[in-house]
Amino acid sequence: EAGVAQSPRYKIIEKRQSVAFWCNPISGHATLYWYQQILGQGPKLLIQFQNNGVVDDSQLPKDRFSAERLKGVDSTLKIQPAKLEDSAVYLCASSLVRGETQYFGPGTRLLVL
Amino acid sequence: QQPVQSPQAVILREGEDAVINCSSSKALYSVHWYRQKHGEAPVFLMILLKGGEQKGHEKISASFNEKKQQSSLYLTASQLSYSGTYFCGTEKSGGGADGLTFGKGTHLIIQP
């Protein structure tokens, strides 16, 4: 069974530029999560989708971050404009149903200069 | 609120045992344990649901004390492959969303 796929794996941009990350969850997984992991810390939930609807986006900085999961399968997370403090690993995870095991993708490492 | 993990770091010799604790100030529905190696994604170890159950997988087991909102991860006869950072992720009781709140992690180093 294929795992959670993410791209790109690495991205370097300058502050005030925009960037987008893509995630394809495990086939059949209805729930999708985006986490931000700053170096030396645990992952922090940004947004949770159930199919194509948002369940929780309370910790998403909505002035600069946006996310969508239009067809209830893959998802895109965007940052516009990026700040230095956005440098982190952005992890996507999926679960079959809410409350079940969350499986993480390899992450996208973002460096903002 | 972020769960508190202890200790922050542990250095062991191969074959020794370790206990990692995770505590929360809020009522919990479940606790998830992950191990992350440097530069890699977190890997799922086990999930414990409220009810005080204890789970085990080979030489790694965990317990969940719902009344104290605490969970402990037990690693027995540690192997070199156990090295990494261990995170507990907690899910609050009564909420519709189940995104996890992770602790800051416990760094485990196993020496030969």
mmCIF file of C-alpha atoms in Angstrom:
data_model
loop_
_atom_site.group_PDB
_atom_site.id
_atom_site.type_symbol
_atom_site.label_atom_id
_atom_site.label_comp_id
_atom_site.label_asym_id
_atom_site.label_seq_id
_atom_site.Cartn_x
_atom_site.Cartn_y
_atom_site.Cartn_z
ATOM 1 C CA GLU A 1 0.000 0.000 0.000
ATOM 2 C CA ALA A 2 1.430 3.359 -1.019
ATOM 3 C CA GLY A 3 2.001 5.839 1.784
ATOM 4 C CA VAL A 4 1.258 9.554 2.018
ATOM 5 C CA ALA A 5 2.979 11.413 -0.817
ATOM 6 C CA GLN A 6 4.206 14.993 -0.580
ATOM 7 C CA SER A 7 5.962 17.350 -2.948
ATOM 8 C CA PRO A 8 8.242 19.117 -3.233
ATOM 9 C CA ARG A 9 10.578 17.612 -0.651
ATOM 10 C CA TYR A 10 12.613 20.790 -0.303
ATOM 11 C CA LYS A 11 11.930 24.425 -1.078
ATOM 12 C CA ILE A 12 13.999 27.578 -0.588
ATOM 13 C CA ILE A 13 12.345 30.950 -1.099
ATOM 14 C CA GLU A 14 12.888 34.548 -0.082
ATOM 15 C CA LYS A 15 10.623 36.298 2.384
ATOM 16 C CA ARG A 16 7.458 37.813 0.923
ATOM 17 C CA GLN A 17 7.400 35.198 -1.853
ATOM 18 C CA SER A 18 4.629 32.626 -2.120
ATOM 19 C CA VAL A 19 4.925 28.837 -1.989
ATOM 20 C CA ALA A 20 2.610 25.849 -2.322
ATOM 21 C CA PHE A 21 2.863 22.297 -1.029
ATOM 22 C CA TRP A 22 1.001 19.267 -2.312
ATOM 23 C CA CYS A 23 -0.181 16.156 -0.480
ATOM 24 C CA ASN A 24 -1.774 12.943 -1.707
ATOM 25 C CA PRO A 25 -3.081 10.831 1.190
ATOM 26 C CA ILE A 26 -3.279 7.063 1.431
ATOM 27 C CA SER A 27 -5.995 5.787 -0.891
ATOM 28 C CA GLY A 28 -9.376 5.728 0.804
ATOM 29 C CA HIS A 29 -8.373 7.907 3.746
ATOM 30 C CA ALA A 30 -11.122 10.432 4.376
ATOM 31 C CA THR A 31 -9.298 12.563 6.938
ATOM 32 C CA LEU A 32 -6.287 14.697 6.035
ATOM 33 C CA TYR A 33 -4.132 16.852 8.310
ATOM 34 C CA TRP A 34 -1.442 19.466 7.749
ATOM 35 C CA TYR A 35 1.118 19.942 10.519
ATOM 36 C CA GLN A 36 3.986 22.418 10.863
ATOM 37 C CA GLN A 37 7.137 21.187 12.619
ATOM 38 C CA ILE A 38 9.695 23.799 13.587
ATOM 39 C CA LEU A 39 13.188 22.496 14.285
ATOM 40 C CA GLY A 40 13.425 20.942 17.749
ATOM 41 C CA GLN A 41 9.683 20.919 18.384
ATOM 42 C CA GLY A 42 6.780 18.551 17.968
ATOM 43 C CA PRO A 43 4.403 18.868 15.009
ATOM 44 C CA LYS A 44 1.705 21.544 15.351
ATOM 45 C CA LEU A 45 -1.690 21.024 13.698
ATOM 46 C CA LEU A 46 -2.550 23.671 11.115
ATOM 47 C CA ILE A 47 -5.711 22.303 9.529
ATOM 48 C CA GLN A 48 -7.821 19.146 9.405
ATOM 49 C CA PHE A 49 -10.090 18.086 6.531
ATOM 50 C CA GLN A 50 -12.832 15.490 6.539
ATOM 51 C CA ASN A 51 -13.320 14.649 2.848
ATOM 52 C CA ASN A 52 -13.401 18.131 1.288
ATOM 53 C CA GLY A 53 -14.701 19.977 4.349
ATOM 54 C CA VAL A 54 -12.651 21.768 7.009
ATOM 55 C CA VAL A 55 -13.038 20.267 10.506
ATOM 56 C CA ASP A 56 -10.498 22.425 12.372
ATOM 57 C CA ASP A 57 -8.410 25.361 11.197
ATOM 58 C CA SER A 58 -8.168 27.184 14.516
ATOM 59 C CA GLN A 59 -4.341 27.275 14.444
ATOM 60 C CA LEU A 60 -3.959 28.221 10.777
ATOM 61 C CA PRO A 61 -2.594 31.791 10.319
ATOM 62 C CA LYS A 62 -5.320 32.708 7.894
ATOM 63 C CA ASP A 63 -3.800 36.054 6.938
ATOM 64 C CA ARG A 64 -1.060 34.223 5.041
ATOM 65 C CA PHE A 65 -1.858 30.492 4.985
ATOM 66 C CA SER A 66 -4.582 28.797 2.972
ATOM 67 C CA ALA A 67 -5.417 25.177 2.245
ATOM 68 C CA GLU A 68 -7.881 23.313 0.096
ATOM 69 C CA ARG A 69 -8.975 19.771 -0.634
ATOM 70 C CA LEU A 70 -11.393 20.360 -3.466
ATOM 71 C CA LYS A 71 -12.216 16.799 -4.527
ATOM 72 C CA GLY A 72 -11.739 15.188 -1.135
ATOM 73 C CA VAL A 73 -8.506 13.468 -2.152
ATOM 74 C CA ASP A 74 -5.286 15.442 -2.561
ATOM 75 C CA SER A 75 -4.677 18.762 -0.851
ATOM 76 C CA THR A 76 -2.656 21.936 -1.314
ATOM 77 C CA LEU A 77 -1.257 24.201 1.407
ATOM 78 C CA LYS A 78 -0.192 27.714 0.377
ATOM 79 C CA ILE A 79 1.760 30.453 2.114
ATOM 80 C CA GLN A 80 1.520 33.993 0.742
ATOM 81 C CA PRO A 81 3.565 35.997 1.624
ATOM 82 C CA ALA A 82 6.144 33.901 3.466
ATOM 83 C CA LYS A 83 7.951 35.126 6.575
ATOM 84 C CA LEU A 84 11.263 34.016 8.039
ATOM 85 C CA GLU A 85 9.454 32.247 10.896
ATOM 86 C CA ASP A 86 7.654 29.999 8.405
ATOM 87 C CA SER A 87 10.865 28.014 7.949
ATOM 88 C CA ALA A 88 9.860 24.526 9.049
ATOM 89 C CA VAL A 89 8.935 21.064 7.860
ATOM 90 C CA TYR A 90 5.343 20.823 6.651
ATOM 91 C CA LEU A 91 3.936 17.378 7.292
ATOM 92 C CA CYS A 92 0.813 15.918 5.792
ATOM 93 C CA ALA A 93 -0.940 13.016 7.518
ATOM 94 C CA SER A 94 -4.029 10.986 6.748
ATOM 95 C CA SER A 95 -6.281 8.555 8.569
ATOM 96 C CA LEU A 96 -8.968 6.171 7.367
ATOM 97 C CA VAL A 97 -11.561 7.754 9.595
ATOM 98 C CA ARG A 98 -11.444 10.338 12.360
ATOM 99 C CA GLY A 99 -9.923 9.005 15.556
ATOM 100 C CA GLU A 100 -7.845 6.335 13.878
ATOM 101 C CA THR A 101 -4.080 6.139 13.354
ATOM 102 C CA GLN A 102 -2.570 9.083 11.503
ATOM 103 C CA TYR A 103 0.083 8.178 8.941
ATOM 104 C CA PHE A 104 2.606 10.871 8.064
ATOM 105 C CA GLY A 105 4.176 11.703 4.738
ATOM 106 C CA PRO A 106 7.907 12.514 4.332
ATOM 107 C CA GLY A 107 7.289 16.247 4.672
ATOM 108 C CA THR A 108 8.364 19.349 2.761
ATOM 109 C CA ARG A 109 11.324 21.243 4.205
ATOM 110 C CA LEU A 110 10.843 24.989 3.697
ATOM 111 C CA LEU A 111 13.613 27.521 4.192
ATOM 112 C CA VAL A 112 12.675 31.200 3.995
ATOM 113 C CA LEU A 113 15.633 33.555 3.506
ATOM 114 C CA GLN B 1 -2.634 22.898 25.590
ATOM 115 C CA GLN B 2 0.607 21.079 24.824
ATOM 116 C CA PRO B 3 1.248 17.838 26.784
ATOM 117 C CA VAL B 4 4.395 17.715 28.896
ATOM 118 C CA GLN B 5 6.903 14.984 28.177
ATOM 119 C CA SER B 6 9.620 13.794 30.526
ATOM 120 C CA PRO B 7 12.486 13.295 30.512
ATOM 121 C CA GLN B 8 13.686 15.635 27.757
ATOM 122 C CA ALA B 9 16.552 13.311 26.877
ATOM 123 C CA VAL B 10 17.797 9.863 27.796
ATOM 124 C CA ILE B 11 21.089 8.122 27.043
ATOM 125 C CA LEU B 12 21.116 4.355 27.470
ATOM 126 C CA ARG B 13 23.335 1.405 26.800
ATOM 127 C CA GLU B 14 21.962 -1.232 24.472
ATOM 128 C CA GLY B 15 19.835 -3.672 26.472
ATOM 129 C CA GLU B 16 18.748 -1.175 29.143
ATOM 130 C CA ASP B 17 15.153 -0.127 29.777
ATOM 131 C CA ALA B 18 13.558 3.309 29.438
ATOM 132 C CA VAL B 19 10.294 4.976 30.422
ATOM 133 C CA ILE B 20 8.958 8.108 28.743
ATOM 134 C CA ASN B 21 6.079 9.977 30.333
ATOM 135 C CA CYS B 22 3.410 12.225 28.844
ATOM 136 C CA SER B 23 0.968 14.252 30.915
ATOM 137 C CA SER B 24 -1.828 16.649 30.070
ATOM 138 C CA SER B 25 -3.842 19.187 32.041
ATOM 139 C CA LYS B 26 -6.937 18.464 29.929
ATOM 140 C CA ALA B 27 -9.214 15.434 29.761
ATOM 141 C CA LEU B 28 -7.992 13.140 27.018
ATOM 142 C CA TYR B 29 -9.763 10.847 24.575
ATOM 143 C CA SER B 30 -6.623 9.178 23.283
ATOM 144 C CA VAL B 31 -2.841 9.256 23.303
ATOM 145 C CA HIS B 32 -0.754 8.474 20.217
ATOM 146 C CA TRP B 33 2.952 7.637 20.377
ATOM 147 C CA TYR B 34 5.348 8.273 17.491
ATOM 148 C CA ARG B 35 9.089 7.877 16.947
ATOM 149 C CA GLN B 36 10.930 10.243 14.628
ATOM 150 C CA LYS B 37 14.474 9.821 13.374
ATOM 151 C CA HIS B 38 16.466 12.810 12.210
ATOM 152 C CA GLY B 39 15.257 14.099 8.869
ATOM 153 C CA GLU B 40 12.430 11.579 8.633
ATOM 154 C CA ALA B 41 8.672 11.636 9.173
ATOM 155 C CA PRO B 42 7.158 10.509 12.486
ATOM 156 C CA VAL B 43 6.443 6.787 12.535
ATOM 157 C CA PHE B 44 3.383 5.511 14.376
ATOM 158 C CA LEU B 45 4.036 3.239 17.369
ATOM 159 C CA MET B 46 0.693 2.821 19.099
ATOM 160 C CA ILE B 47 -2.568 4.482 20.071
ATOM 161 C CA LEU B 48 -4.253 4.222 23.452
ATOM 162 C CA LEU B 49 -7.884 5.099 23.957
ATOM 163 C CA LYS B 50 -9.447 6.214 27.238
ATOM 164 C CA GLY B 51 -10.261 3.285 29.475
ATOM 165 C CA GLY B 52 -6.857 2.724 31.039
ATOM 166 C CA GLU B 53 -5.747 0.126 28.557
ATOM 167 C CA GLN B 54 -2.225 -1.014 28.085
ATOM 168 C CA LYS B 55 -0.800 -2.034 24.739
ATOM 169 C CA GLY B 56 2.370 -3.683 23.677
ATOM 170 C CA HIS B 57 4.324 -4.454 20.566
ATOM 171 C CA GLU B 58 7.375 -6.667 20.994
ATOM 172 C CA LYS B 59 9.545 -4.819 23.487
ATOM 173 C CA ILE B 60 7.643 -1.524 23.390
ATOM 174 C CA SER B 61 4.509 -1.066 25.452
ATOM 175 C CA ALA B 62 2.446 1.820 26.776
ATOM 176 C CA SER B 63 -0.185 2.589 29.363
ATOM 177 C CA PHE B 64 -2.843 5.287 29.654
ATOM 178 C CA ASN B 65 -4.201 6.457 33.002
ATOM 179 C CA GLU B 66 -7.348 8.351 32.085
ATOM 180 C CA LYS B 67 -7.939 9.703 35.594
ATOM 181 C CA LYS B 68 -4.499 11.269 35.777
ATOM 182 C CA GLN B 69 -4.409 12.191 32.058
ATOM 183 C CA GLN B 70 -1.052 10.499 31.842
ATOM 184 C CA SER B 71 0.530 8.003 29.487
ATOM 185 C CA SER B 72 3.844 6.193 29.723
ATOM 186 C CA LEU B 73 5.858 4.474 27.010
ATOM 187 C CA TYR B 74 8.036 1.549 28.105
ATOM 188 C CA LEU B 75 11.010 0.357 26.065
ATOM 189 C CA THR B 76 12.574 -2.836 27.380
ATOM 190 C CA ALA B 77 15.939 -4.307 26.416
ATOM 191 C CA SER B 78 16.539 -1.327 24.120
ATOM 192 C CA GLN B 79 18.093 -1.823 20.700
ATOM 193 C CA LEU B 80 20.220 0.581 18.671
ATOM 194 C CA SER B 81 17.274 1.030 16.303
ATOM 195 C CA TYR B 82 15.228 2.557 19.126
ATOM 196 C CA SER B 83 17.269 5.772 18.965
ATOM 197 C CA GLY B 84 15.279 8.819 17.931
ATOM 198 C CA THR B 85 12.868 11.378 19.279
ATOM 199 C CA TYR B 86 9.651 10.106 20.819
ATOM 200 C CA PHE B 87 6.520 12.238 20.682
ATOM 201 C CA CYS B 88 3.212 11.774 22.378
ATOM 202 C CA GLY B 89 0.215 13.287 20.628
ATOM 203 C CA THR B 90 -2.970 13.832 22.570
ATOM 204 C CA GLU B 91 -6.572 14.105 21.453
ATOM 205 C CA LYS B 92 -9.001 15.947 23.696
ATOM 206 C CA SER B 93 -12.176 14.375 25.005
ATOM 207 C CA GLY B 94 -15.493 15.531 23.664
ATOM 208 C CA GLY B 95 -14.239 17.294 20.587
ATOM 209 C CA GLY B 96 -15.334 16.667 17.051
ATOM 210 C CA ALA B 97 -11.903 17.389 15.645
ATOM 211 C CA ASP B 98 -9.184 14.872 16.353
ATOM 212 C CA GLY B 99 -6.033 16.612 15.257
ATOM 213 C CA LEU B 100 -3.241 15.817 17.673
ATOM 214 C CA THR B 101 -1.429 18.146 20.051
ATOM 215 C CA PHE B 102 2.153 16.968 20.346
ATOM 216 C CA GLY B 103 4.613 17.343 23.188
ATOM 217 C CA LYS B 104 8.120 18.700 22.672
ATOM 218 C CA GLY B 105 9.564 15.217 22.412
ATOM 219 C CA THR B 106 12.002 13.002 24.296
ATOM 220 C CA HIS B 107 15.372 12.386 22.696
ATOM 221 C CA LEU B 108 16.542 8.810 23.163
ATOM 222 C CA ILE B 109 20.124 7.803 22.403
ATOM 223 C CA ILE B 110 21.090 4.147 22.553
ATOM 224 C CA GLN B 111 24.799 3.446 22.745
ATOM 225 C CA PRO B 112 26.379 0.085 21.941
#
